Amino acid sequence: MNEEFEKPPKGELTDRPVPPKIAKAKEAKVAAKAAAKAAAARKGKTVLIINGDNDIHFEDDQSVLAFTSAFQNMGDEVRVELAKDTSYSTWGNYDIVVWSCGDDYSAIGDVNNKQMLVDYVSGGGCLILEGGNIAGWCKEFGAGTIPNRMFREKVLYATTDWVYHDVGDLKLKNPHPIATTPNSLPETIGFTPTEPGDGSGDANAVRILPDATGIYNWSYVAYNGNLVRESVSSISYGLIACESENGGRIVYYAFDIDDIDNPDIQQKLIQNSADWLRKTSNPSALIISSKGQLVEKYGEDGFNQIEQKINDYIQALNNAGLLGNLIYVDDENCLSPFELNPVDPKDANKIKELLDDLDRKLVPSTFLILGGHSIIPFHIIDNPCGNDGDSQVYSDNPYASRNEDILIPERSLGRLPDDSSTNVTFLISLLETITSRIKKAKKSSFGLSAKVWKEASEYVYDAIKYGQELKLSPPVLSNNLKIDWINDKGYFYFNLHGSEETPNWYGQENSRYPVAFSPDNLANTNVENAVICTEACYGANIIDKSVDEAISLKFLERKAACFVGSTKIAYGPSEPPSTDADLIVLKFYEHIKEGLTFGEAFIRAKKDFADETIRRLGYLDETGKKTLLEFVMFADPALKMEETE
Amino acid sequence: MTLTSEQLNKIVKDYIKKESPEFKDVEPTIRDEERSIPQEVERKLGLVHPKEIPAKLKVFTFKKIVTAEDGAKISIVGKVTVDAKTGKILKSTGN
């Protein structure tokens, strides 16, 4: 397909030639031992392999054989159908569908095929799509008609950028279970097209949408013998995985599987892909805490009470179809089944490493940290804008990130904090709150802003405004705030000053800073199931705070469902457009209104925030970086808001 | 022609006097802005060709401590990002 397209954009190519590739004989090893081991553990799985490799011009159609033997060696029942004969109505009978194109492109050659694949993934199906020649049409046709665009966005997760065909070996780029579980794949996977440079499309180097994970890219990417620039080749992938919003999963091999040099690696890659795909049927929640820290703080009796409530919570998760896994990071009994070792519960870096390992082994859909800083510590990170008075930022971003880049997390993660007292009452009440899985709240809102930020705040508040206008402080003060304004409201928005010294939030008019909101304002209110976002500095600072010393904890004590705020000084503009804290809160609420879970809305808010900041400024500035780090969420990430009238 | 430090100072101070008068008597600290998009952020956002950015940026930080009506000390900060060559205000933010 190469010759069908124009040259790649100027600026993507270098003048450096492709390095000589050492010819590699394809090894004849069979993965019998590994496959037999896997087979014993995986009885009763059914797989449909659709043979879409029909091009008579390319004598290279071993892909279906590779898939068939890999699945059969795992003990799976396999059915093979030709693409032209397959019936979508039967796909639901299989737990995995494989559409194997080899170096053909049948999946995109027919509008019905595209539509079947879109419907299957959108409906929660698990798909392996294999083809070295599929993404090539993205730039030309992938933005055109609705079926084409849907297929590109919902199945391939590819952008409309240029796709290259001349590639080297597969190179591991990002950690992912498909690279590690159950088989550890090598960092470099030897890959040799049937006839290198023949234009038959044995591989694609494809750029992907943000929702997808590029697992392997290529050791080089070239066009007409010249290397493509590193900035392009480093984000042009060969092995891609993605989970759709409704649980559908796709693994996309942008290459012909039988052109992987080592048949053993072919088998292991298929095994790992199947393993990851099948975990979708049992979405799970990982609950992280520290047994030692809980016992030290609350005593054995208190710990036992907490653990009982955790068990109730896990039962409620199970009833909702979510498998709950409780892991104490310092408890060998919890970790040994996963061949992992306990870590120091005061060492945030070690806990993150453990979380990364657990993510690879369990592939949980959500992560809940149980406890405040004294149980599972926040990460303490140097402040990107270090001259504002905060030397460091407290953040959960590293826990929520799959790698060392922590600005844009990928994990759906929240924290259920405890307070400073040694009485278990508060933490137990929070566990009881999340054990109730339905979070219905009224379609009603309360917003309060410092008067000086009126225009900027109104712009954000519009996202959740139901009836009641944004209140301004002054004239609204803590001691004249009417309980009716906040009682039974579903959405809360605050844009006020905060202090490290007191629990209060403050308004502003000129040089006057009156108390606008305090924990006492929540004393006799019903805020059950409410979602709260605050831009107040230190609005989510809970370290060594009792319930009466932090508005965030007070909201949670009153059974609010979700609290989002900043652990340190937070920034914002005085007028639209929204930036910094205004922007992250706006984006969070937009996604909550779309019906996403709290965890998913929080991830997307940060991603959107970075995207929009870079689009507007051309880079991620220091207050933008700080905002991404310092905003934390206190909520069960698997829950979502359900509006009632 | 690049503006002198004095010219930039005047532009930003005039701006802050108008937009955030609480900082009108505060002497700002100035530092060059790190104009970068971490590679991993580019990857996560699917960026390839970031928008062209000004050659040189400076961030003016105005900081003071105020006393709230309940006696609490509040640290207030204003930051103005400016194109050092043209004096154009690119961003103004505060807490």
Coordinates of C-alpha atoms in Angstrom, one line a residue, chain A residues 210-211 213 352 359 367 381 395-414 584 599-610 620 625 627-633, chain B residues 40-41 43-45:
Chain A
P210 CA -4.2 9.1 24.1
D211 CA -6.6 6.4 25.4
T213 CA -1.2 2.3 25.2
K352 CA 4.7 2.7 44.1
D359 CA -1.0 -3.8 38.5
F367 CA -7.1 1.5 42.9
I381 CA 7.7 16.0 45.3
S395 CA 0.7 14.1 45.6
D396 CA -0.9 10.7 44.7
N397 CA 0.1 11.1 41.1
P398 CA 3.0 8.6 41.3
Y399 CA 0.7 5.9 42.6
A400 CA -1.7 6.6 39.8
S401 CA 1.0 6.5 37.1
R402 CA 2.1 3.4 35.3
N403 CA 5.7 4.7 34.8
E404 CA 8.1 7.4 36.0
D405 CA 6.2 10.2 34.2
I406 CA 3.8 11.2 36.9
L407 CA 2.2 14.4 35.5
I408 CA -0.5 12.6 33.6
P409 CA -1.7 9.5 35.5
E410 CA -3.4 6.6 33.8
R411 CA -4.8 4.7 36.8
S412 CA -8.3 5.2 38.2
L413 CA -7.2 5.9 41.7
G414 CA -8.7 7.6 44.8
I584 CA -8.8 21.0 36.2
G599 CA -11.7 7.8 39.0
E600 CA -12.2 8.0 35.3
A601 CA -13.3 11.6 35.4
F602 CA -10.3 12.5 37.5
I603 CA -7.8 10.8 35.0
R604 CA -9.5 12.5 32.1
A605 CA -9.5 15.9 33.8
K606 CA -5.8 15.8 34.2
K607 CA -5.2 14.6 30.6
D608 CA -7.5 17.3 29.2
F609 CA -5.9 19.8 31.5
A610 CA -2.4 19.1 30.1
L620 CA 3.4 22.9 30.2
K625 CA 2.8 21.1 36.5
T627 CA -1.7 21.8 39.5
L628 CA -1.4 18.4 38.0
L629 CA 0.6 17.1 41.0
E630 CA -1.2 18.7 43.9
F631 CA -4.9 17.9 43.0
V632 CA -6.0 14.7 44.8
M633 CA -9.3 12.9 45.0
Chain B
E40 CA 6.4 11.1 28.2
V41 CA 3.8 13.8 28.3
R43 CA 3.6 10.5 24.2
K44 CA 0.6 10.3 26.6
L45 CA -1.1 13.2 24.7

